[in-house]
Amino acid sequence: MDKYEQVIELAKRRGFLWNSFELYGGTAGFYDYGPLGSTLKRRIEQIWRETYVVQEGFMEIEAPTIGIEEVFVASGHVGGFSDPLCECKNCGEAFRADHLIDKIVDCADSLHVKELDKVIIENNVRCPECEGELGEAYEFNLMFKTNIGPGTGRQGYMRPETAQGMFVDFLRLARFYREKLPFGATQIGKSYRNEISPRQGVIRLREFTQAEAEIFIDPNDKKHANFGRFVDTVVNLYSEEAQHKGVIEKMTLGEAVEKGTIAHEFLAYQIGLTNHFLQRIGIAADKLRFRQHQKDEMAHYAIDCWDAEILTDRFDWVEVVGIADRTDYDLKAHAAVSKTELSIYREYSEPKMVTQFVVKPNMGKLGPLFKGKAKAVADALKTLSQAELEQENITVTVDGEEVTVPGDIVEFAEETVKISGENVIPHVIEPSYGIDRIFYSTMEHAFEEEMVSGKEETEDEEAEARIVLRFKKEVAPVQVAILPLLTREELINPARKIESQLKQKGLLVSYDDSGTIGRRYRRNDEIGTPYSITIDYDTLEDNTVTIRDRDSMKQVRAPIDGIADLVYEMIYMGKDFESAGKAL
């Protein structure tokens, strides 16, 4: 049993993860989060919100998970959001064609379907399920299609990412932030991708949670005002050059920008922020790297793009965050399809005198000629050069239709005017987090099995196996366990009072009075509870309790008075356990 199987077995047994639709046999690509899993996931999301919304000031929005077709035409998802699929001619099972050959060639995901077919044939790649012959590869669009409204309705899709809602809301967001760059918006929610063959547990899902920020910045100024926060942060960089060498380079983010390894400060800052967040929730620093997209995999709209990758036991390096400079591609694409200018007005510090070529269509004559299309015709005329406007009849294209305009109703000239500002289309920096992959990685990095003395349960010193999830204290789905030594009223009453005090402090508390105290300690170790508080008969005498530390299994005796503040300080303020009370 490898670590993945151990983690998933624990996750299912203790209520972190369950296969969806289990009652009906289940289906691949869907998981339910149980009581502990849902809480752990919410803690990760809440720390993400603290990082991006509270500290960075990028307010959160919530857009529909269903989008109309035009949105995804503009984003490119309708025309180009697909994976290469091939099916077994014998058993009919479907597979990602590039995944079948990723151990044979480098960058299999960059090959065209014809190139994939060639590699499959030349290497006699067979069906992994039945060894049957594979059919030709073809592009399979990954979006879930739906109809909005009754009958045929309006064509819609389940969103494949949360980002588009923030692009569509750009003008509203710009007004909210008083059109001052940089500004950003965040969104945490469900996305949907009809994956061809999701066989990697929560690493590849058909319904998953994304946490994304879209940060709109000045295209001419990509320095970050707070870059000093991370300038000396050392990260594991797997740049394009390092990938050719086969080595991971350790360097500071300041050095990476200075050398040109990372395109600019704003992108480097986001890498630093991602590094900080992932380590804060429990990802091991030595199992985290940032891999730069190579030129043949870089999206056509990106200047630079880095993936945060986490090392896992079964799946090797797994991408969990994508951090990209998307330039102005998205805003221009939505502007073109919606026919709405998506820019902000930036005022100069001092007005400038500028010579401009000005086109002035006579709207009084255009209106009767073209009626409802008059404005669109005028806008098209304003994009033409002087040579094109000097024709007796001017031809422009409006809504795909050629329109002829008499040259004598269009005036043009060069004019010197005072300009107080300009319209700017911002560039977008996007950190995109896959919460489900981060959830699993957090569990795997926290998972440990060790041999310890069995003395906590009995007087027996014989070693036994202990499974422990060493979650960071602020992430743990249960932060404190309340354990009355026996199920007797005189112990239950003070235990319940302590439970109430801790809950009022905002801590995640469980109450457990079933089984021996040693068994209860082990149960809480398994789910990652940092501290257990035991109420015994000495409590009735001296008003003190035993606090046990999950990681060291050490115990101290501390007074009940101020117990909620004490535990809160140990979880959130770094108070040392050794100083929490008298060692036992």
Coordinates of C-alpha atoms in Angstrom, one line a residue:
M1 CA 0.0 0.0 0.0
D2 CA 1.6 3.3 -1.1
K3 CA 1.1 6.6 0.7
Y4 CA -1.7 7.6 -1.7
E5 CA -3.7 4.5 -0.7
Q6 CA -3.0 5.0 2.9
V7 CA -4.2 8.6 2.8
I8 CA -7.3 7.8 0.8
E9 CA -8.2 4.8 3.1
L10 CA -7.8 7.1 6.1
A11 CA -9.8 9.9 4.4
K12 CA -12.7 7.5 3.7
R13 CA -12.7 5.8 7.1
R14 CA -12.6 9.1 9.1
G15 CA -14.9 11.2 7.1
F16 CA -12.6 13.4 4.9
L17 CA -13.5 12.1 1.5
W18 CA -16.1 9.6 0.1
N19 CA -16.8 8.5 -3.5
S20 CA -19.8 10.3 -4.8
F21 CA -23.0 8.4 -5.6
E22 CA -21.6 5.3 -3.8
L23 CA -25.1 3.9 -3.2
Y24 CA -25.5 3.6 -7.0
G25 CA -22.0 2.3 -7.8
G26 CA -20.3 5.7 -8.1
T27 CA -18.8 7.4 -11.2
A28 CA -15.3 8.6 -11.9
G29 CA -14.3 12.2 -11.4
F30 CA -16.6 13.1 -8.4
Y31 CA -16.0 13.1 -4.7
D32 CA -18.0 14.1 -1.6
Y33 CA -16.3 15.9 1.2
G34 CA -17.3 14.4 4.5
P35 CA -17.6 16.3 7.9
L36 CA -13.9 16.5 8.5
G37 CA -13.0 17.0 4.8
S38 CA -15.5 19.8 4.3
T39 CA -14.1 21.6 7.4
L40 CA -10.5 21.1 6.3
K41 CA -11.4 22.4 2.8
R42 CA -13.1 25.5 4.3
R43 CA -10.1 26.2 6.5
I44 CA -7.8 26.2 3.4
E45 CA -10.3 28.5 1.6
Q46 CA -10.5 30.8 4.5
I47 CA -6.8 31.2 4.8
W48 CA -6.7 31.9 1.1
R49 CA -9.3 34.6 1.6
E50 CA -7.3 36.0 4.5
T51 CA -4.3 36.1 2.1
Y52 CA -5.9 37.6 -1.0
V53 CA -9.0 39.5 0.2
V54 CA -8.0 40.7 3.7
Q55 CA -4.2 41.3 3.2
E56 CA -4.0 42.0 -0.5
G57 CA -7.3 43.9 -0.7
F58 CA -8.8 42.0 -3.7
M59 CA -12.5 41.9 -2.9
E60 CA -14.5 38.7 -3.6
I61 CA -17.3 38.4 -6.1
E62 CA -19.6 35.5 -6.9
A63 CA -20.7 34.9 -10.5
P64 CA -23.0 32.2 -11.9
T65 CA -21.6 28.7 -12.5
I66 CA -23.6 28.6 -15.7
G67 CA -22.5 31.0 -18.5
I68 CA -24.1 32.0 -21.8
E69 CA -22.4 30.8 -25.0
E70 CA -21.1 34.2 -26.0
V71 CA -18.9 34.4 -22.9
F72 CA -17.1 31.2 -23.8
V73 CA -16.9 32.1 -27.5
A74 CA -15.0 35.2 -26.4
S75 CA -12.8 33.3 -24.0
G76 CA -11.8 30.8 -26.6
H77 CA -13.3 27.8 -24.7
V78 CA -15.9 27.0 -27.4
G79 CA -13.4 26.8 -30.2
G80 CA -10.3 25.5 -28.4
F81 CA -10.9 24.0 -24.9
S82 CA -10.4 20.3 -25.7
D83 CA -8.2 17.3 -25.0
P84 CA -7.1 14.6 -27.5
L85 CA -9.3 11.5 -27.0
C86 CA -8.8 8.0 -28.4
E87 CA -11.0 5.0 -27.8
C88 CA -10.2 1.3 -27.6
K89 CA -11.7 -0.5 -30.6
N90 CA -12.2 -3.6 -28.5
C91 CA -13.6 -2.5 -25.1
G92 CA -14.7 1.0 -26.0
E93 CA -12.8 2.6 -23.0
A94 CA -11.7 6.3 -23.7
F95 CA -8.3 7.7 -22.9
R96 CA -6.3 10.9 -23.1
A97 CA -4.1 10.2 -26.1
D98 CA -1.3 12.4 -24.8
H99 CA -1.3 10.6 -21.4
L100 CA -0.8 7.3 -23.2
I101 CA 2.5 8.4 -24.6
D102 CA 3.8 10.9 -21.9
K103 CA 6.5 8.4 -20.9
I104 CA 7.6 7.9 -24.5
V105 CA 8.0 11.6 -25.7
D106 CA 8.6 14.9 -24.0
C107 CA 5.8 17.5 -23.9
A108 CA 3.2 15.0 -25.3
D109 CA 0.4 17.5 -24.4
S110 CA 1.8 19.9 -27.1
L111 CA 1.4 17.4 -30.0
H112 CA -1.4 17.6 -32.6
V113 CA -3.7 14.6 -32.9
K114 CA -2.0 13.4 -36.1
E115 CA 1.3 13.5 -34.3
L116 CA -0.2 11.6 -31.4
D117 CA -1.5 8.9 -33.8
K118 CA 1.9 8.5 -35.3
V119 CA 3.6 8.0 -31.9
I120 CA 0.9 5.5 -30.8
I121 CA 1.3 3.5 -34.0
E122 CA 5.1 3.6 -34.1
N123 CA 5.4 2.5 -30.5
N124 CA 2.5 -0.1 -30.7
V125 CA 0.7 1.6 -27.7
R126 CA -2.2 -0.6 -26.8
C127 CA -5.3 -0.1 -24.6
P128 CA -4.2 -0.1 -20.9
E129 CA -7.4 -2.0 -19.9
C130 CA -7.6 -4.9 -22.5
E131 CA -4.5 -4.5 -24.7
G132 CA -6.9 -3.8 -27.6
E133 CA -6.1 -1.6 -30.7
L134 CA -6.6 2.1 -30.2
G135 CA -8.7 4.2 -32.6
E136 CA -7.6 7.6 -34.1
A137 CA -7.3 10.5 -31.7
Y138 CA -9.6 13.5 -32.0
E139 CA -10.3 16.7 -30.1
F140 CA -13.0 16.4 -27.4
N141 CA -14.4 19.6 -25.9
L142 CA -14.3 19.5 -22.1
M143 CA -17.2 21.8 -21.3
F144 CA -20.5 20.5 -20.0
K145 CA -23.2 21.9 -22.4
T146 CA -26.7 22.9 -21.2
N147 CA -29.8 24.8 -22.3
I148 CA -31.0 27.9 -20.5
G149 CA -34.8 28.1 -20.4
P150 CA -37.4 25.7 -21.7
G151 CA -37.4 23.9 -25.1
T152 CA -34.2 24.4 -27.0
G153 CA -33.6 27.5 -24.8
R154 CA -30.4 29.5 -25.0
Q155 CA -27.1 27.7 -25.4
G156 CA -25.1 27.7 -22.2
Y157 CA -22.2 25.9 -20.5
M158 CA -21.1 25.0 -17.0
R159 CA -18.1 27.2 -16.4
P160 CA -14.7 25.5 -16.9
E161 CA -13.0 28.2 -14.7
T162 CA -14.1 31.0 -12.4
A163 CA -12.0 33.7 -14.2
Q164 CA -14.5 34.7 -16.9
G165 CA -17.0 36.1 -14.4
M166 CA -14.4 38.6 -13.3
F167 CA -13.5 39.6 -16.8
V168 CA -17.2 40.1 -17.7
D169 CA -17.6 42.3 -14.6
F170 CA -14.5 44.3 -15.4
L171 CA -16.3 47.7 -15.9
R172 CA -18.2 47.3 -12.7
L173 CA -15.1 46.4 -10.8
A174 CA -13.2 49.3 -12.3
R175 CA -15.8 51.7 -11.0
F176 CA -15.8 50.0 -7.6
Y177 CA -12.1 50.6 -7.4
R178 CA -12.4 54.2 -8.7
E179 CA -10.4 53.2 -11.8
K180 CA -7.1 53.2 -9.9
L181 CA -4.7 50.6 -11.1
P182 CA -3.7 48.1 -9.8
F183 CA -6.9 46.5 -8.5
G184 CA -8.1 42.9 -8.3
A185 CA -11.0 40.6 -7.7
T186 CA -11.2 37.1 -6.4
Q187 CA -13.6 34.3 -6.6
I188 CA -13.8 30.8 -5.0
G189 CA -16.3 28.4 -6.4
K190 CA -17.1 25.3 -8.5
S191 CA -15.8 24.8 -12.0
Y192 CA -16.7 21.9 -14.3
R193 CA -14.7 20.0 -16.9
N194 CA -15.9 16.8 -18.6
E195 CA -12.5 15.0 -18.2
I196 CA -12.0 12.1 -20.6
S197 CA -10.6 9.6 -18.1
P198 CA -10.2 10.9 -14.5
R199 CA -8.3 8.1 -12.8
Q200 CA -6.3 10.1 -10.2
G201 CA -8.7 10.6 -7.3
V202 CA -9.1 14.2 -6.3
I203 CA -6.2 15.2 -8.5
R204 CA -8.4 15.1 -11.6
L205 CA -12.1 15.8 -11.1
R206 CA -15.1 16.7 -13.3
E207 CA -16.4 19.1 -10.6
F208 CA -13.8 20.9 -8.6
T209 CA -13.2 24.1 -6.6
Q210 CA -11.0 26.9 -7.9
A211 CA -9.8 30.0 -6.1
E212 CA -8.7 32.6 -8.5
A213 CA -7.6 36.2 -8.5
E214 CA -7.6 38.5 -11.5
I215 CA -5.3 41.4 -10.9
F216 CA -5.6 44.3 -13.3
I217 CA -2.3 46.3 -13.7
D218 CA -0.8 49.1 -15.7
P219 CA 0.7 47.5 -18.8
N220 CA 3.6 50.0 -18.7
D221 CA 4.5 49.5 -15.0
K222 CA 4.8 46.0 -13.7
K223 CA 6.8 46.8 -10.6
H224 CA 5.1 45.9 -7.3
A225 CA 5.0 48.4 -4.5
N226 CA 5.5 45.8 -1.9
F227 CA 8.0 43.6 -3.7
G228 CA 10.4 44.1 -0.8
R229 CA 8.3 41.6 1.2
F230 CA 9.5 38.7 -0.9
V231 CA 12.6 40.1 -2.6
D232 CA 14.9 37.9 -0.4
T233 CA 12.6 34.9 -0.3
V234 CA 14.4 31.8 -1.6
V235 CA 12.2 29.5 -3.8
N236 CA 12.8 26.4 -5.8
L237 CA 12.6 27.5 -9.5
Y238 CA 12.4 25.1 -12.4
S239 CA 12.8 27.6 -15.1
E240 CA 12.8 26.8 -18.8
E241 CA 16.6 26.8 -18.8
A242 CA 16.7 24.7 -15.7
Q243 CA 14.4 22.1 -17.3
H244 CA 16.9 21.7 -20.1
K245 CA 19.6 21.1 -17.5
G246 CA 17.4 18.8 -15.4
V247 CA 18.0 20.7 -12.2
I248 CA 15.9 22.8 -9.8
E249 CA 17.6 26.1 -8.9
K250 CA 17.3 27.8 -5.6
M251 CA 17.4 31.6 -5.8
T252 CA 15.7 34.6 -4.3
L253 CA 12.8 36.2 -6.2
G254 CA 14.9 39.4 -6.4
E255 CA 17.7 37.6 -8.2
A256 CA 15.1 35.9 -10.5
V257 CA 13.7 39.2 -11.6
E258 CA 17.2 40.8 -12.0
K259 CA 18.3 37.9 -14.2
G260 CA 15.2 38.0 -16.3
T261 CA 14.2 34.4 -15.2
I262 CA 10.9 35.8 -14.0
A263 CA 9.5 38.5 -16.3
H264 CA 8.8 41.2 -13.8
E265 CA 8.2 42.1 -10.1
F266 CA 4.4 41.8 -10.1
L267 CA 4.6 38.2 -11.3
A268 CA 7.5 37.4 -8.9
Y269 CA 5.4 38.9 -6.0
Q270 CA 2.6 36.5 -6.8
I271 CA 5.0 33.6 -6.9
G272 CA 6.2 34.7 -3.4
L273 CA 2.6 35.0 -2.2
T274 CA 1.8 31.5 -3.5
N275 CA 4.9 30.1 -1.8
H276 CA 3.9 31.7 1.5
F277 CA 0.3 30.5 1.3
L278 CA 1.2 26.9 0.5
Q279 CA 3.8 26.6 3.2
R280 CA 1.4 28.3 5.7
I281 CA -1.2 25.5 5.2
G282 CA 1.3 22.7 5.5
I283 CA 3.0 22.0 2.2
A284 CA 6.6 20.9 2.8
A285 CA 9.1 23.5 1.4
D286 CA 11.4 20.8 0.0
K287 CA 8.5 19.3 -1.9
L288 CA 7.4 22.6 -3.6
R289 CA 8.7 24.1 -6.8
F290 CA 7.7 26.6 -9.4
R291 CA 8.0 25.4 -13.0
Q292 CA 8.1 27.8 -15.9
H293 CA 6.0 27.0 -19.0
Q294 CA 8.3 26.3 -21.9
K295 CA 7.9 28.2 -25.1
D296 CA 6.0 25.4 -26.9
E297 CA 3.5 25.1 -24.0
M298 CA 3.1 28.8 -23.2
A299 CA -0.4 30.1 -23.9
H300 CA -0.3 32.4 -26.9
Y301 CA -1.6 35.3 -24.8
A302 CA 0.9 34.9 -21.9
I303 CA 4.2 36.8 -21.5
D304 CA 5.3 34.4 -18.7
C305 CA 3.6 31.6 -16.8
W306 CA 4.7 29.5 -13.8
D307 CA 3.1 26.5 -12.1
A308 CA 3.4 25.8 -8.4
E309 CA 4.0 22.0 -8.3
I310 CA 3.9 19.8 -5.2
L311 CA 5.7 16.5 -5.0
T312 CA 3.4 13.6 -4.2
D313 CA 4.2 9.9 -3.5
R314 CA 2.2 8.4 -6.4
F315 CA 1.7 11.2 -8.9
D316 CA 5.2 12.8 -8.7
W317 CA 5.0 16.6 -9.3
V318 CA 1.4 17.8 -9.4
E319 CA 0.4 21.3 -10.6
V320 CA -1.7 23.0 -8.0
V321 CA -1.5 26.7 -8.9
G322 CA -1.0 28.5 -12.2
I323 CA 0.5 32.0 -12.1
A324 CA 0.4 33.9 -15.4
D325 CA 0.7 37.3 -17.0
R326 CA -2.3 37.0 -19.4
T327 CA -1.6 40.5 -20.9
D328 CA -4.7 42.2 -22.2
Y329 CA -5.9 39.2 -24.2
D330 CA -9.1 38.5 -22.1
L331 CA -10.3 42.1 -22.0
K332 CA -9.7 42.6 -25.7
A333 CA -11.5 39.3 -26.6
H334 CA -14.6 40.2 -24.5
A335 CA -14.6 43.7 -25.9
A336 CA -14.5 42.3 -29.5
V337 CA -17.4 39.9 -29.0
S338 CA -19.5 42.2 -26.7
K339 CA -18.7 45.3 -28.8
T340 CA -18.0 47.2 -25.6
E341 CA -14.8 49.0 -24.8
L342 CA -13.2 47.4 -21.7
S343 CA -10.6 50.0 -20.6
I344 CA -10.1 52.6 -17.9
Y345 CA -9.3 56.2 -18.2
R346 CA -5.9 57.2 -16.8
E347 CA -5.4 60.9 -16.1
Y348 CA -1.9 62.3 -16.8
S349 CA -0.1 64.2 -14.1
E350 CA 0.0 67.1 -16.6
P351 CA -2.0 67.6 -19.8
K352 CA -0.1 67.0 -23.1
M353 CA -0.5 68.7 -26.4
V354 CA -0.8 66.0 -29.0
T355 CA -1.3 66.0 -32.8
Q356 CA -4.0 63.6 -33.7
F357 CA -5.7 62.3 -36.9
V358 CA -9.4 63.0 -36.3
V359 CA -12.2 61.5 -38.3
K360 CA -15.6 63.3 -38.1
P361 CA -18.5 61.4 -39.8
N362 CA -21.5 63.6 -40.4
M363 CA -24.0 61.8 -38.1
G364 CA -26.9 63.9 -39.5
K365 CA -26.4 62.2 -42.9
L366 CA -25.2 58.8 -41.6
G367 CA -28.4 58.4 -39.5
P368 CA -31.0 58.5 -42.3
L369 CA -28.7 56.3 -44.5
F370 CA -27.9 53.5 -42.0
K371 CA -30.4 54.0 -39.2
G372 CA -29.7 51.6 -36.3
K373 CA -26.2 50.8 -37.7
A374 CA -25.1 54.5 -38.0
K375 CA -23.0 54.5 -34.8
A376 CA -21.3 51.2 -35.7
V377 CA -20.6 52.6 -39.2
A378 CA -19.2 55.8 -37.7
D379 CA -17.0 53.8 -35.3
A380 CA -15.7 51.7 -38.2
L381 CA -14.8 54.9 -40.2
K382 CA -12.8 56.2 -37.3
T383 CA -10.4 53.3 -37.6
L384 CA -9.5 54.0 -41.2
S385 CA -6.3 55.7 -42.5
Q386 CA -6.3 58.9 -44.5
A387 CA -5.7 57.1 -47.7
E388 CA -8.7 54.9 -47.2
L389 CA -10.9 57.9 -46.3
E390 CA -9.9 59.9 -49.4
Q391 CA -11.9 57.5 -51.7
E392 CA -15.0 58.7 -53.4
N393 CA -16.9 55.8 -51.8
I394 CA -15.5 54.3 -48.6
T395 CA -16.0 50.7 -47.7
V396 CA -16.2 49.4 -44.1
T397 CA -17.3 46.1 -42.6
V398 CA -20.0 46.2 -39.9
D399 CA -21.2 42.9 -38.3
G400 CA -19.6 41.0 -41.1
E401 CA -21.3 43.0 -43.8
E402 CA -19.6 45.4 -46.2
V403 CA -21.1 48.8 -46.2
T404 CA -20.4 51.7 -48.7
V405 CA -20.3 55.2 -47.3
P406 CA -20.2 58.3 -49.6
G407 CA -16.8 60.0 -49.1
D408 CA -18.4 63.5 -48.9
I409 CA -20.1 62.9 -45.6
V410 CA -16.8 62.1 -43.8
E411 CA -14.4 64.9 -42.7
F412 CA -10.9 64.2 -41.4
A413 CA -7.9 66.3 -40.5
E414 CA -4.9 66.5 -38.2
E415 CA -5.5 68.6 -35.1
T416 CA -3.4 69.6 -32.2
V417 CA -5.4 69.1 -29.0
K418 CA -4.7 69.1 -25.3
I419 CA -5.0 65.6 -23.8
S420 CA -5.6 65.2 -20.1
G421 CA -5.4 61.4 -20.1
E422 CA -5.8 58.2 -22.1
N423 CA -7.8 55.0 -22.1
V424 CA -5.7 52.0 -21.0
I425 CA -6.5 48.3 -21.4
P426 CA -4.9 46.8 -18.3
H427 CA -2.9 43.6 -18.3
V428 CA -4.0 40.8 -16.0
I429 CA -1.9 38.8 -13.6
E430 CA -3.8 35.6 -12.6
P431 CA -2.9 33.2 -9.7
S432 CA -5.3 30.2 -10.2
Y433 CA -5.5 27.7 -7.3
G434 CA -6.9 24.2 -7.6
I435 CA -8.3 23.7 -4.0
D436 CA -9.0 20.0 -4.3
R437 CA -5.4 19.2 -5.3
I438 CA -4.1 21.4 -2.5
F439 CA -6.5 19.6 -0.1
Y440 CA -5.1 16.2 -1.0
S441 CA -1.4 17.4 -1.0
T442 CA -2.0 18.9 2.5
M443 CA -3.3 15.6 3.7
E444 CA -0.4 13.6 2.2
H445 CA 2.3 16.0 3.5
A446 CA 0.7 15.8 7.0
F447 CA 0.4 12.0 7.0
E448 CA 2.8 10.0 9.1
E449 CA 2.9 6.5 10.5
E450 CA 5.3 5.9 13.4
M451 CA 6.0 3.3 16.1
V452 CA 5.4 4.6 19.6
S453 CA 4.9 3.2 23.1
G454 CA 1.5 1.9 24.0
K455 CA 1.8 3.3 27.5
E456 CA -0.9 6.0 27.0
E457 CA -3.6 3.3 26.9
T458 CA -2.1 0.7 29.4
E459 CA 1.0 0.1 31.4
D460 CA 2.3 -1.8 28.5
E461 CA 5.5 -0.3 27.0
E462 CA 5.3 -2.4 23.8
A463 CA 5.6 -0.3 20.7
E464 CA 2.6 0.1 18.4
A465 CA 1.9 1.9 15.2
R466 CA 0.5 5.4 15.4
I467 CA -1.0 7.2 12.4
V468 CA -0.9 11.0 12.8
L469 CA -1.9 13.8 10.5
R470 CA 0.5 16.6 11.4
F471 CA -1.7 19.4 10.1
K472 CA -0.8 23.0 10.8
K473 CA -2.8 24.1 13.9
E474 CA -4.8 26.7 12.1
V475 CA -5.7 24.3 9.3
A476 CA -6.8 21.3 11.4
P477 CA -10.5 20.4 11.0
V478 CA -10.6 19.7 14.8
Q479 CA -8.3 22.0 16.8
V480 CA -9.1 20.8 20.3
A481 CA -10.6 17.6 21.7
I482 CA -12.4 17.6 25.0
L483 CA -12.0 14.2 26.8
P484 CA -13.7 13.5 30.1
L485 CA -11.7 10.6 31.6
L486 CA -15.0 8.7 32.4
T487 CA -18.6 9.2 31.3
R488 CA -19.7 10.4 34.7
E489 CA -21.8 13.5 35.4
E490 CA -19.2 15.0 37.8
L491 CA -16.7 15.0 34.9
I492 CA -19.0 15.6 32.0
N493 CA -20.3 19.0 33.5
P494 CA -16.9 20.7 33.7
A495 CA -15.9 19.2 30.3
R496 CA -19.0 20.7 28.6
K497 CA -18.3 24.1 30.2
I498 CA -14.7 24.0 28.8
E499 CA -16.1 23.0 25.4
S500 CA -18.4 26.0 25.4
Q501 CA -15.6 28.4 26.4
L502 CA -13.4 27.2 23.5
K503 CA -16.2 27.4 21.0
Q504 CA -17.0 30.9 22.0
K505 CA -13.3 31.7 21.2
G506 CA -14.0 30.5 17.7
L507 CA -12.0 27.3 18.0
L508 CA -13.0 24.0 16.2
V509 CA -13.8 21.7 19.1
S510 CA -14.9 18.0 19.4
Y511 CA -16.2 16.2 22.5
D512 CA -15.3 12.5 22.8
D513 CA -16.2 10.3 25.8
S514 CA -16.2 6.9 24.1
G515 CA -13.5 4.3 24.9
T516 CA -10.3 4.4 26.8
I517 CA -8.4 7.7 27.0
G518 CA -5.5 6.1 25.0
R519 CA -7.9 5.1 22.2
R520 CA -9.3 8.6 22.1
Y521 CA -5.8 10.1 21.8
R522 CA -5.1 7.8 18.9
R523 CA -8.4 8.7 17.2
N524 CA -7.6 12.4 17.5
D525 CA -4.0 11.9 16.2
E526 CA -5.5 10.2 13.1
I527 CA -7.6 13.3 12.2
G528 CA -4.8 15.7 13.1
T529 CA -6.2 17.3 16.3
P530 CA -3.3 19.4 17.7
Y531 CA -4.4 19.4 21.4
S532 CA -6.5 17.2 23.6
I533 CA -7.8 18.4 27.0
T534 CA -8.5 15.7 29.6
I535 CA -10.8 16.3 32.5
D536 CA -10.2 13.9 35.4
Y537 CA -10.9 13.7 39.2
D538 CA -7.9 15.9 39.9
T539 CA -9.8 18.6 38.0
L540 CA -12.5 18.6 40.7
E541 CA -9.9 19.1 43.4
D542 CA -7.6 21.7 41.9
N543 CA -9.5 23.1 38.9
T544 CA -6.8 22.0 36.4
V545 CA -6.8 19.9 33.3
T546 CA -4.3 17.9 31.3
I547 CA -3.4 19.2 27.9
R548 CA -1.7 16.8 25.4
D549 CA 0.3 17.8 22.4
R550 CA -0.4 15.8 19.2
D551 CA 3.1 15.9 17.8
S552 CA 5.3 15.3 20.8
M553 CA 2.6 13.4 22.9
K554 CA 3.9 15.4 25.9
Q555 CA 1.4 16.5 28.5
V556 CA 1.1 19.5 30.8
R557 CA -1.2 20.4 33.6
A558 CA -2.9 23.8 33.3
P559 CA -5.6 25.7 35.2
I560 CA -9.1 25.9 33.7
D561 CA -9.2 29.7 34.3
G562 CA -8.1 31.3 31.0
I563 CA -8.0 27.9 29.2
A564 CA -9.7 29.3 26.0
D565 CA -7.2 32.1 25.7
L566 CA -4.3 29.7 26.3
V567 CA -5.3 27.3 23.6
Y568 CA -6.1 30.1 21.2
E569 CA -2.6 31.5 21.7
M570 CA -1.0 28.1 21.1
I571 CA -2.9 27.7 17.8
Y572 CA -2.8 31.2 16.3
M573 CA -0.1 33.2 18.1
G574 CA 2.8 30.7 18.3
K575 CA 2.7 30.2 22.1
D576 CA 5.1 27.4 23.1
F577 CA 3.4 24.3 24.4
E578 CA 6.1 23.8 27.0
S579 CA 5.1 27.1 28.6
A580 CA 1.4 26.2 28.7
G581 CA 1.5 24.5 32.1
K582 CA 3.4 22.2 34.4
A583 CA 5.0 19.3 32.6
L584 CA 3.8 15.8 33.5

